[in-house]
mmCIF file of C-alpha atoms in Angstrom:
data_model
loop_
_atom_site.group_PDB
_atom_site.id
_atom_site.type_symbol
_atom_site.label_atom_id
_atom_site.label_comp_id
_atom_site.label_asym_id
_atom_site.label_seq_id
_atom_site.Cartn_x
_atom_site.Cartn_y
_atom_site.Cartn_z
ATOM 1 C CA MET M 25 -64.806 262.408 73.938
ATOM 2 C CA LYS M 26 -63.202 259.553 72.469
ATOM 3 C CA THR M 27 -60.117 261.248 71.394
ATOM 4 C CA SER M 28 -59.704 262.869 75.074
ATOM 5 C CA ILE M 29 -60.093 259.323 76.599
ATOM 6 C CA PHE M 30 -57.705 257.990 74.133
ATOM 7 C CA THR M 31 -55.103 260.719 74.743
ATOM 8 C CA VAL M 32 -55.435 260.202 78.866
ATOM 9 C CA LEU M 33 -54.966 256.248 78.113
ATOM 10 C CA ILE M 34 -51.910 257.022 76.068
ATOM 11 C CA PHE M 35 -50.732 259.552 78.503
ATOM 12 C CA GLY M 36 -51.088 257.011 81.559
ATOM 13 C CA VAL M 37 -49.322 254.379 79.687
ATOM 14 C CA PHE M 38 -46.766 256.754 78.923
ATOM 15 C CA ILE M 39 -46.405 257.691 82.656
ATOM 16 C CA ILE M 40 -46.316 254.170 83.605
ATOM 17 C CA MET M 41 -43.477 253.486 81.342
ATOM 18 C CA PHE M 42 -41.720 256.423 82.311
ATOM 19 C CA ALA M 43 -41.989 255.829 85.854
ATOM 20 C CA THR M 44 -40.956 251.904 85.198
ATOM 21 C CA ALA M 45 -37.842 253.109 83.299
ATOM 22 C CA PHE M 46 -37.195 255.668 86.211
ATOM 23 C CA LEU M 47 -37.255 252.843 88.676
ATOM 24 C CA PHE M 48 -35.099 250.534 86.616
ATOM 25 C CA PHE M 49 -32.492 253.253 86.332
ATOM 26 C CA PHE M 50 -32.627 254.179 89.791
ATOM 27 C CA GLU M 51 -32.103 250.572 90.836
ATOM 28 C CA ILE M 52 -29.047 250.462 88.716
ATOM 29 C CA ILE M 53 -27.710 253.708 89.880
ATOM 30 C CA PHE M 54 -28.267 252.340 93.454
ATOM 31 C CA ARG M 55 -26.573 249.030 92.909
ATOM 32 C CA LEU M 56 -23.566 250.438 91.265
ATOM 33 C CA GLY M 57 -23.520 252.588 94.320
ATOM 34 C CA ARG M 58 -23.450 249.894 96.696
ATOM 35 C CA GLN M 59 -21.006 248.144 94.679
ATOM 36 C CA LEU M 60 -18.363 251.191 94.755
ATOM 37 C CA MET M 61 -19.136 251.559 98.581
ATOM 38 C CA ALA M 62 -18.014 247.664 98.904
ATOM 39 C CA LYS M 63 -14.872 248.457 96.739
ATOM 40 C CA SER M 64 -13.878 251.664 98.671
ATOM 41 C CA ASN M 65 -14.216 249.601 102.103
ATOM 42 C CA ALA M 66 -12.023 246.774 100.897
ATOM 43 C CA LEU M 67 -9.388 249.200 99.642
ATOM 44 C CA GLU M 68 -9.483 250.995 102.979
ATOM 45 C CA ASP M 69 -9.108 247.506 104.662
ATOM 46 C CA GLU M 70 -6.139 246.981 102.341
ATOM 47 C CA ILE M 71 -4.564 249.901 103.220
ATOM 48 C CA VAL M 72 -4.658 249.262 106.976
ATOM 49 C CA GLN M 73 -3.315 245.560 106.268
ATOM 50 C CA ARG M 74 -0.476 247.062 104.446
ATOM 51 C CA GLN M 75 0.455 249.693 107.180
ATOM 52 C CA GLU M 76 0.279 246.717 109.777
ATOM 53 C CA ALA M 77 2.500 244.960 107.706
ATOM 54 C CA GLN M 78 4.982 247.644 107.024
ATOM 55 C CA SER M 79 5.285 248.164 110.834
ATOM 56 C CA GLN M 80 5.588 244.601 111.435
ATOM 57 C CA THR M 81 8.516 244.349 109.044
ATOM 58 C CA GLU M 82 9.951 247.674 110.579
ATOM 59 C CA THR M 83 9.451 245.680 114.109
ATOM 60 C CA SER M 84 11.034 242.587 112.762
ATOM 61 C CA LEU M 85 14.158 244.625 111.326
ATOM 62 C CA TRP M 86 14.619 246.478 114.460
ATOM 63 C CA GLU M 87 14.444 243.491 116.482
ATOM 64 C CA LYS M 88 17.015 241.703 114.101
ATOM 65 C CA GLU M 89 19.309 244.496 114.426
ATOM 66 C CA LEU M 90 19.148 244.442 118.291
ATOM 67 C CA LEU M 91 19.806 240.785 118.198
ATOM 68 C CA LEU M 92 22.691 241.067 115.889
ATOM 69 C CA LYS M 93 24.191 243.887 118.197
ATOM 70 C CA GLU M 94 23.707 241.273 121.314
ATOM 71 C CA ILE M 95 25.471 238.823 119.435
ATOM 72 C CA HIS M 96 28.469 241.043 118.898
ATOM 73 C CA HIS M 97 28.398 242.019 122.759
ATOM 74 C CA ARG M 98 28.217 238.386 123.697
ATOM 75 C CA VAL M 99 31.391 237.581 121.186
ATOM 76 C CA LYS M 100 33.205 240.439 122.612
ATOM 77 C CA ASN M 101 32.501 239.149 126.332
ATOM 78 C CA ASN M 102 33.346 235.676 125.238
ATOM 79 C CA MET M 103 36.648 237.182 123.887
ATOM 80 C CA GLN M 104 37.121 238.860 127.357
ATOM 81 C CA ILE M 105 36.864 235.294 128.886
ATOM 82 C CA VAL M 106 39.265 233.767 126.688
ATOM 83 C CA SER M 107 41.661 236.464 127.456
ATOM 84 C CA SER M 108 41.157 235.995 131.155
ATOM 85 C CA LEU M 109 41.473 232.443 130.958
ATOM 86 C CA LEU M 110 45.018 232.905 129.238
ATOM 87 C CA ARG M 111 45.970 235.419 132.070
ATOM 88 C CA LEU M 112 45.053 233.177 134.550
ATOM 89 C CA GLN M 113 47.303 230.360 132.981
ATOM 90 C CA ALA M 114 50.219 233.102 132.671
ATOM 91 C CA ARG M 115 50.061 233.947 136.170
ATOM 92 C CA ARG M 116 50.816 230.324 137.095
ATOM 93 C CA LEU M 117 54.024 229.979 134.846
ATOM 94 C CA GLY M 118 57.526 231.070 135.660
ATOM 95 C CA ASP M 119 58.988 231.333 132.456
ATOM 96 C CA ALA M 120 59.074 234.894 131.077
ATOM 97 C CA ARG M 121 59.259 234.142 127.475
ATOM 98 C CA ILE M 122 56.134 231.773 127.601
ATOM 99 C CA ILE M 123 54.247 234.358 129.678
ATOM 100 C CA GLU M 124 55.113 237.081 126.780
ATOM 101 C CA ILE M 125 54.016 234.613 124.250
ATOM 102 C CA ILE M 126 50.508 234.288 126.159
ATOM 103 C CA ASN M 127 50.300 238.085 126.477
ATOM 104 C CA ASP M 128 50.880 238.675 122.780
ATOM 105 C CA SER M 129 47.867 236.284 122.104
ATOM 106 C CA ARG M 130 45.810 238.064 124.693
ATOM 107 C CA SER M 131 46.738 241.393 122.845
ATOM 108 C CA ARG M 132 45.451 239.831 119.421
ATOM 109 C CA ILE M 133 42.605 238.732 120.976
ATOM 110 C CA GLY M 134 41.715 242.116 122.290
ATOM 111 C CA ALA M 135 42.352 243.827 118.778
ATOM 112 C CA ILE M 136 39.457 241.576 117.317
ATOM 113 C CA ALA M 137 37.382 241.941 120.279
ATOM 114 C CA LEU M 138 37.572 245.709 119.463
ATOM 115 C CA VAL M 139 36.080 244.974 116.292
ATOM 116 C CA HIS M 140 32.898 243.417 117.732
ATOM 117 C CA LYS M 141 32.651 246.386 120.032
ATOM 118 C CA ALA M 142 32.686 248.669 117.105
ATOM 119 C CA LEU M 143 29.647 246.597 115.600
ATOM 120 C CA TYR M 144 27.420 246.849 118.345
ATOM 121 C CA SER M 145 28.076 250.603 118.976
ATOM 122 C CA PRO M 146 24.785 252.780 118.215
ATOM 123 C CA ASP M 147 25.420 253.988 114.816
ATOM 124 C CA SER M 148 27.186 251.320 112.937
ATOM 125 C CA LEU M 149 25.956 247.496 112.189
ATOM 126 C CA ALA M 150 27.656 246.020 109.196
ATOM 127 C CA SER M 151 30.831 248.380 109.102
ATOM 128 C CA VAL M 152 33.328 249.430 111.431
ATOM 129 C CA SER M 153 34.358 253.084 111.777
ATOM 130 C CA LEU M 154 38.165 252.791 111.455
ATOM 131 C CA HIS M 155 38.523 256.216 113.082
ATOM 132 C CA ASP M 156 37.214 255.277 116.240
ATOM 133 C CA TYR M 157 38.418 251.744 116.226
ATOM 134 C CA ILE M 158 42.189 252.680 115.485
ATOM 135 C CA LYS M 159 42.071 255.272 118.371
ATOM 136 C CA GLU M 160 40.934 252.528 120.703
ATOM 137 C CA LEU M 161 43.129 249.809 119.280
ATOM 138 C CA THR M 162 46.133 251.871 119.825
ATOM 139 C CA ASN M 163 45.278 253.213 123.207
ATOM 140 C CA GLN M 164 44.664 249.814 124.418
ATOM 141 C CA LEU M 165 48.078 248.601 123.427
ATOM 142 C CA PHE M 166 49.659 251.342 124.993
ATOM 143 C CA ASP M 167 47.812 250.347 128.288
ATOM 144 C CA PHE M 168 48.406 246.615 127.642
ATOM 145 C CA TYR M 169 52.083 246.824 127.151
ATOM 146 C CA ALA M 170 52.200 249.406 129.912
ATOM 147 C CA VAL M 171 54.146 252.062 127.625
ATOM 148 C CA GLU M 172 54.177 255.396 128.659
ATOM 149 C CA GLN M 173 52.798 257.966 126.108
ATOM 150 C CA GLU M 174 55.549 260.488 127.387
ATOM 151 C CA ARG M 175 58.189 257.883 126.198
ATOM 152 C CA ILE M 176 56.638 257.156 122.935
ATOM 153 C CA LYS M 177 54.544 259.485 121.422
ATOM 154 C CA LEU M 178 51.846 258.070 119.430
ATOM 155 C CA ILE M 179 50.316 260.065 116.322
ATOM 156 C CA THR M 180 46.995 258.929 114.620
ATOM 157 C CA ASP M 181 45.696 260.316 111.274
ATOM 158 C CA VAL M 182 42.800 258.296 110.244
ATOM 159 C CA GLU M 183 40.183 259.743 107.655
ATOM 160 C CA SER M 184 36.658 258.906 108.329
ATOM 161 C CA ILE M 185 36.475 255.430 106.620
ATOM 162 C CA SER M 186 34.262 252.497 107.538
ATOM 163 C CA LEU M 187 35.010 248.894 106.296
ATOM 164 C CA ASN M 188 33.334 245.712 106.608
ATOM 165 C CA ILE M 189 34.318 243.255 109.373
ATOM 166 C CA GLU M 190 36.240 241.121 106.702
ATOM 167 C CA THR M 191 38.605 244.078 105.952
ATOM 168 C CA ALA M 192 38.768 245.583 109.191
ATOM 169 C CA THR M 193 39.748 242.573 111.273
ATOM 170 C CA PRO M 194 43.130 242.160 109.344
ATOM 171 C CA CYS M 195 43.569 245.922 109.469
ATOM 172 C CA GLY M 196 43.181 245.681 113.150
ATOM 173 C CA LEU M 197 45.669 242.544 113.492
ATOM 174 C CA ILE M 198 48.372 244.239 111.402
ATOM 175 C CA ILE M 199 48.176 247.416 113.210
ATOM 176 C CA ASN M 200 48.186 245.383 116.553
ATOM 177 C CA GLU M 201 51.542 243.443 115.266
ATOM 178 C CA LEU M 202 53.328 246.629 113.997
ATOM 179 C CA VAL M 203 52.657 248.804 117.041
ATOM 180 C CA THR M 204 53.749 246.079 119.405
ATOM 181 C CA ASN M 205 56.749 245.338 117.115
ATOM 182 C CA SER M 206 57.623 249.067 117.531
ATOM 183 C CA PHE M 207 57.152 248.779 121.334
ATOM 184 C CA LYS M 208 59.485 245.866 121.834
ATOM 185 C CA TYR M 209 62.274 246.464 119.487
ATOM 186 C CA ALA M 210 62.433 250.039 117.821
ATOM 187 C CA PHE M 211 63.242 252.039 121.088
ATOM 188 C CA PRO M 212 65.735 249.969 123.238
ATOM 189 C CA ASP M 213 67.025 251.208 126.740
ATOM 190 C CA GLU M 214 63.840 253.274 127.314
ATOM 191 C CA ARG M 215 64.720 255.446 124.396
ATOM 192 C CA GLN M 216 62.091 257.851 123.529
ATOM 193 C CA GLY M 217 60.387 258.085 119.902
ATOM 194 C CA GLU M 218 56.963 258.333 118.198
ATOM 195 C CA ILE M 219 54.781 255.888 116.311
ATOM 196 C CA SER M 220 52.445 256.927 113.873
ATOM 197 C CA VAL M 221 49.398 255.307 112.303
ATOM 198 C CA ILE M 222 48.014 256.460 109.226
ATOM 199 C CA LEU M 223 44.877 255.311 107.465
ATOM 200 C CA LYS M 224 43.584 257.417 104.297
ATOM 201 C CA GLN M 225 41.826 256.821 100.887
ATOM 202 C CA ASN M 226 44.691 256.035 98.404
ATOM 203 C CA SER M 227 44.631 258.934 95.803
ATOM 204 C CA GLN M 228 46.109 256.860 92.745
ATOM 205 C CA ALA M 229 43.776 253.753 93.183
ATOM 206 C CA ASP M 230 40.469 253.182 94.075
ATOM 207 C CA GLY M 231 41.487 251.963 97.886
ATOM 208 C CA TYR M 232 43.139 252.638 100.991
ATOM 209 C CA LEU M 233 46.606 253.366 102.314
ATOM 210 C CA LEU M 234 47.519 252.056 105.825
ATOM 211 C CA GLN M 235 51.118 253.126 106.964
ATOM 212 C CA VAL M 236 52.559 252.254 110.429
ATOM 213 C CA ALA M 237 55.788 253.902 111.301
ATOM 214 C CA ASP M 238 58.325 254.632 113.972
ATOM 215 C CA ASN M 239 61.467 256.627 114.241
ATOM 216 C CA GLY M 240 63.219 254.004 115.959
ATOM 217 C CA VAL M 241 66.514 252.112 115.325
ATOM 218 C CA GLY M 242 65.075 250.315 112.163
ATOM 219 C CA LEU M 243 64.931 246.531 111.030
ATOM 220 C CA PRO M 244 67.739 244.544 111.556
ATOM 221 C CA GLU M 245 70.060 244.410 107.987
ATOM 222 C CA ASP M 246 69.803 240.795 107.834
ATOM 223 C CA LEU M 247 66.160 240.412 108.529
ATOM 224 C CA ASP M 248 64.194 238.796 105.566
ATOM 225 C CA ILE M 249 60.860 239.878 106.452
ATOM 226 C CA ARG M 250 59.125 237.154 104.046
ATOM 227 C CA ASN M 251 60.974 234.352 105.639
ATOM 228 C CA SER M 252 60.994 235.346 109.478
ATOM 229 C CA ASP M 253 60.058 232.829 112.106
ATOM 230 C CA SER M 254 58.279 235.641 113.894
ATOM 231 C CA LEU M 255 54.468 235.039 113.969
ATOM 232 C CA GLY M 256 53.981 238.705 114.128
ATOM 233 C CA LEU M 257 55.667 239.416 110.833
ATOM 234 C CA GLN M 258 54.331 236.381 109.250
ATOM 235 C CA LEU M 259 51.061 237.898 110.342
ATOM 236 C CA VAL M 260 51.430 241.300 108.890
ATOM 237 C CA VAL M 261 52.833 239.798 105.560
ATOM 238 C CA ASN M 262 50.401 237.257 105.079
ATOM 239 C CA LEU M 263 47.311 239.457 106.534
ATOM 240 C CA ALA M 264 48.466 242.271 103.850
ATOM 241 C CA GLU M 265 49.436 240.110 101.015
ATOM 242 C CA HIS M 266 46.697 237.395 100.967
ATOM 243 C CA GLN M 267 43.927 238.200 103.366
ATOM 244 C CA LEU M 268 43.850 241.702 102.093
ATOM 245 C CA GLN M 269 45.136 241.120 98.806
ATOM 246 C CA GLY M 270 47.334 244.317 99.170
ATOM 247 C CA GLU M 271 50.620 245.334 98.306
ATOM 248 C CA LEU M 272 53.344 245.617 101.319
ATOM 249 C CA GLU M 273 56.142 247.824 101.260
ATOM 250 C CA ILE M 274 58.605 248.295 103.765
ATOM 251 C CA THR M 275 61.256 251.227 104.329
ATOM 252 C CA SER M 276 63.670 251.130 106.920
ATOM 253 C CA ASN M 277 65.126 254.512 106.933
ATOM 254 C CA ASN M 278 65.120 256.864 110.048
ATOM 255 C CA GLY M 279 63.201 254.221 111.829
ATOM 256 C CA THR M 280 60.714 251.715 110.052
ATOM 257 C CA THR M 281 57.816 252.369 107.680
ATOM 258 C CA PHE M 282 55.159 249.602 106.717
ATOM 259 C CA SER M 283 53.004 250.819 103.914
ATOM 260 C CA ILE M 284 50.120 248.741 102.822
ATOM 261 C CA THR M 285 47.686 249.665 99.876
ATOM 262 C CA PHE M 286 44.472 247.450 99.635
ATOM 263 C CA GLN M 287 41.043 247.717 98.849
ATOM 264 C CA GLU M 288 37.674 246.815 100.913
ATOM 265 C CA THR M 289 37.664 242.875 100.368
ATOM 266 C CA GLY M 290 34.659 242.112 98.226
ATOM 267 C CA TYR M 291 31.754 240.172 100.043
ATOM 268 C CA VAL M 292 28.284 239.787 99.151
ATOM 269 C CA GLN M 293 26.625 242.214 101.692
ATOM 270 C CA ARG M 294 24.936 239.656 104.175
ATOM 271 C CA ILE M 295 22.960 242.028 106.249
ATOM 272 C CA MET C 15 46.480 244.095 157.489
ATOM 273 C CA LYS C 16 45.332 243.509 154.060
ATOM 274 C CA GLU C 17 41.878 244.764 153.031
ATOM 275 C CA LYS C 18 39.375 242.355 152.534
ATOM 276 C CA ILE C 19 37.263 242.180 149.256
ATOM 277 C CA LEU C 20 34.231 240.031 148.055
ATOM 278 C CA VAL C 21 34.001 239.366 144.483
ATOM 279 C CA VAL C 22 30.342 239.273 142.972
ATOM 280 C CA GLU C 23 30.495 237.601 139.411
ATOM 281 C CA ASP C 24 28.969 234.931 137.989
ATOM 282 C CA GLU C 25 31.596 234.270 135.420
ATOM 283 C CA TRP C 26 34.015 232.119 137.450
ATOM 284 C CA ILE C 27 37.019 232.754 134.734
ATOM 285 C CA ILE C 28 36.549 236.492 135.099
ATOM 286 C CA ALA C 29 36.191 236.321 138.875
ATOM 287 C CA ASN C 30 39.399 234.402 139.312
ATOM 288 C CA ASP C 31 41.122 236.687 136.834
ATOM 289 C CA ILE C 32 40.073 239.619 139.348
ATOM 290 C CA LYS C 33 40.880 237.802 142.239
ATOM 291 C CA ASP C 34 44.678 237.203 141.015
ATOM 292 C CA SER C 35 44.710 240.784 140.237
ATOM 293 C CA LEU C 36 43.551 241.866 143.659
ATOM 294 C CA ALA C 37 46.027 239.765 145.254
ATOM 295 C CA ASP C 38 48.690 241.558 143.073
ATOM 296 C CA MET C 39 47.459 244.621 144.354
ATOM 297 C CA GLY C 40 47.728 243.616 148.083
ATOM 298 C CA TYR C 41 44.163 242.788 148.818
ATOM 299 C CA ARG C 42 42.533 239.700 150.338
ATOM 300 C CA VAL C 43 39.705 238.173 148.469
ATOM 301 C CA THR C 44 37.267 236.961 151.145
ATOM 302 C CA ALA C 45 35.231 235.113 148.784
ATOM 303 C CA ILE C 46 33.678 234.815 145.304
ATOM 304 C CA ALA C 47 30.051 234.910 145.052
ATOM 305 C CA SER C 48 27.931 234.186 142.034
ATOM 306 C CA SER C 49 24.374 235.301 142.672
ATOM 307 C CA GLY C 50 22.987 237.807 144.942
ATOM 308 C CA GLU C 51 21.760 235.624 147.416
ATOM 309 C CA ASP C 52 25.329 233.790 147.689
ATOM 310 C CA ALA C 53 26.808 237.454 148.256
ATOM 311 C CA LEU C 54 24.439 238.321 150.949
ATOM 312 C CA ALA C 55 25.235 235.082 152.559
ATOM 313 C CA LYS C 56 29.206 235.669 152.233
ATOM 314 C CA VAL C 57 28.854 238.958 153.798
ATOM 315 C CA GLU C 58 27.450 237.628 156.858
ATOM 316 C CA GLU C 59 29.997 234.999 157.113
ATOM 317 C CA GLU C 60 33.004 237.378 156.668
ATOM 318 C CA PRO C 61 32.061 240.948 156.238
ATOM 319 C CA PRO C 62 34.435 242.530 153.775
ATOM 320 C CA ASP C 63 35.948 245.963 153.683
ATOM 321 C CA LEU C 64 34.374 246.405 150.119
ATOM 322 C CA VAL C 65 32.481 244.885 147.592
ATOM 323 C CA LEU C 66 33.044 244.430 143.480
ATOM 324 C CA MET C 67 29.444 243.779 142.205
ATOM 325 C CA ASP C 68 28.709 242.488 138.619
ATOM 326 C CA ILE C 69 25.386 243.761 137.597
ATOM 327 C CA VAL C 70 24.102 240.913 135.727
ATOM 328 C CA LEU C 71 24.000 237.729 137.976
ATOM 329 C CA LYS C 72 22.725 234.337 138.103
ATOM 330 C CA GLY C 73 19.623 233.876 140.131
ATOM 331 C CA GLU C 74 16.723 236.071 141.088
ATOM 332 C CA MET C 75 18.605 239.230 142.373
ATOM 333 C CA THR C 76 20.496 241.631 139.899
ATOM 334 C CA GLY C 77 23.710 243.203 141.299
ATOM 335 C CA ILE C 78 21.720 246.471 142.039
ATOM 336 C CA ALA C 79 19.374 244.607 144.321
ATOM 337 C CA THR C 80 22.072 242.753 146.039
ATOM 338 C CA ALA C 81 23.992 246.127 146.610
ATOM 339 C CA GLN C 82 20.863 247.669 148.017
ATOM 340 C CA ALA C 83 20.523 244.933 150.274
ATOM 341 C CA ILE C 84 24.041 244.914 151.348
ATOM 342 C CA ARG C 85 23.971 248.565 152.014
ATOM 343 C CA ALA C 86 21.070 248.294 153.922
ATOM 344 C CA ARG C 87 22.437 246.240 156.562
ATOM 345 C CA ARG C 88 26.171 247.423 156.568
ATOM 346 C CA ASP C 89 28.123 250.173 155.858
ATOM 347 C CA ILE C 90 30.349 248.686 153.171
ATOM 348 C CA PRO C 91 31.060 250.421 149.886
ATOM 349 C CA VAL C 92 30.265 248.653 146.455
ATOM 350 C CA ILE C 93 31.727 249.267 143.234
ATOM 351 C CA PHE C 94 29.725 248.135 140.211
ATOM 352 C CA LEU C 95 31.188 246.219 137.443
ATOM 353 C CA THR C 96 29.741 245.835 134.357
ATOM 354 C CA ALA C 97 30.110 245.328 130.392
ATOM 355 C CA TYR C 98 26.917 247.246 129.773
ATOM 356 C CA ASP C 99 27.407 250.718 129.439
ATOM 357 C CA ASN C 100 23.672 251.726 128.601
ATOM 358 C CA GLN C 101 22.172 254.580 130.287
ATOM 359 C CA TYR C 102 19.276 252.427 132.014
ATOM 360 C CA MET C 103 21.938 250.449 133.652
ATOM 361 C CA VAL C 104 23.762 253.576 134.756
ATOM 362 C CA ASP C 105 20.668 255.192 135.735
ATOM 363 C CA GLN C 106 19.421 251.988 137.948
ATOM 364 C CA ALA C 107 22.931 252.152 139.755
ATOM 365 C CA LYS C 108 22.736 255.782 140.486
ATOM 366 C CA LYS C 109 19.793 255.174 142.678
ATOM 367 C CA ILE C 110 22.291 253.175 144.933
ATOM 368 C CA ASP C 111 24.782 254.835 147.021
ATOM 369 C CA SER C 112 27.641 253.340 145.266
ATOM 370 C CA SER C 113 31.248 254.066 145.239
ATOM 371 C CA GLY C 114 31.959 253.513 141.614
ATOM 372 C CA TYR C 115 30.928 251.976 138.163
ATOM 373 C CA LEU C 116 33.672 250.129 136.182
ATOM 374 C CA LEU C 117 33.271 249.079 132.788
ATOM 375 C CA LYS C 118 34.781 245.945 131.662
ATOM 376 C CA PRO C 119 36.968 245.299 130.331
ATOM 377 C CA PHE C 120 38.772 247.846 132.772
ATOM 378 C CA LYS C 121 42.559 248.069 133.385
ATOM 379 C CA ASP C 122 44.004 246.901 136.698
ATOM 380 C CA ARG C 123 45.122 250.253 137.362
ATOM 381 C CA GLU C 124 41.466 251.440 136.904
ATOM 382 C CA LEU C 125 40.398 248.861 139.364
ATOM 383 C CA HIS C 126 43.317 249.731 142.035
ATOM 384 C CA ILE C 127 42.261 253.223 141.942
ATOM 385 C CA ALA C 128 38.858 252.752 142.287
ATOM 386 C CA ILE C 129 38.994 250.572 145.241
ATOM 387 C CA ASP C 130 41.574 252.815 146.818
ATOM 388 C CA MET C 131 39.400 255.934 146.670
ATOM 389 C CA ALA C 132 36.324 253.907 148.070
ATOM 390 C CA LEU C 133 38.163 252.793 150.884
ATOM 391 C CA HIS C 134 39.952 255.933 151.701
ATOM 392 C CA LYS C 135 36.390 257.735 151.517
ATOM 393 C CA LYS C 136 34.982 255.068 153.770
ATOM 394 C CA GLN C 137 37.837 255.637 156.188
ATOM 395 C CA GLN C 138 37.674 259.294 156.418
ATOM 396 C CA SER C 139 33.788 259.055 156.697
ATOM 397 C CA GLY C 140 34.162 256.456 159.569
ATOM 398 C CA SER C 141 37.047 258.435 161.501
#
C-alpha cells in the first residue's frame, strides 16, 4: 500500500510539474505570437506609408512638370507681347530702314518664342525636338517675311534629334538669320529658287551637322564674313563658334552654303 | 461703310496691336474691352458687326461666358482668340455658337479671312 501511495504521489508531482512546464511553454508561444503579430502590423503600416509617400512624390513631380510647362507658356506669351509692342512702335514710324530693323528683331524674338512653345508641348520637357521646331520656324519665317513658297521652295531634311534649350536656341537663331538672309539677298528681282535646311548626326564626330543653303546669287566677293557690320552675320558667326563652340564653313558656289558642326552644349541637367 | 469690330482682350498691348491690324484691313474698332462685364456694356453702347473674344479675361466672366451672354441678346458673330490650345478649351468653346477659334499668335491673313467669312455668313443668313 505504501508503495502505491508513494507512486501516486510521485505521479501527481510529475503531472503538476508537467502541467506547469506546459503552461510556461504555452505562455512563451503566446507571447512570441503576439510580438510577431505586432511586427507584421507595423510592417503593413510602413508599406502603406511608403505607398502614400511614393504617390505624393509622383503627384509633386507631376505638379512640378505642369508648373514648368505653364512657365514656358507664359514666357512664350510674354515674348508675343514684346513682339506686339515692337509692331505697335513700327507702325508709328515712317523710316522703312528702321521698320525693317524692328521687324528683324521681332523675327528673332519669334525664333526664341518657338523654343519655349516646344518646351510646353505634351511630350517634351527638358529638350526640344528639332524636327518639329525647324519646320515651325521656317514656316513662321515664310509667313513673317511674306515670301511665297511658290517662288522660293523650302526643303527641310531634319533627323529625329532632340537638343537641350541651351543648344536649340542658338541653332534656331542661326537658322533664323540665314534663312532671312537668303530671303533678302539670294534671290533679287523676284527670282525663283530653293532654300534648304538640313540637320543630321555628324557621321565623323559625335555631334551634329547643321546646314543652311540656297541656290541664289551667292555672297558678295568682297564680303568678309568675320568682320561684317551686319548683326545677322555677326550672330551666325558668334553663335556658331562661341555659343555652340562649333566649326563654321561657308561655301559660295552656285549659291551659298553655311555648314556648322557642333555638339550639344554640356550643361548639367537641371530638371 | 466700314464694318465695326469690338475687341475683347485683357492685354492692352495685344489688343492695340490687333486694333492696328484691323485698321489696316479696313475695319473700324468700336472699342477695346478688357473684361466680360465691360464687353457687354460696350456692345450696348455701340453694337458691333462682330466680336473678337479672348477666352482668358479679367474679372468674373470668361470669354466663353461673355460670348454666350452676347449671343443670347444679339445676333452678333463671335470669333474666339486664345493662346490655349487644350481640348478642354476647344470643347467649352464648341458649346457656344461661335464663328471661329484662332490660336495666338495668328497671322493677320488668318484673322482677315476668319472675319471676312463670319461677316459674309451673317449677311447671307440675314438676307
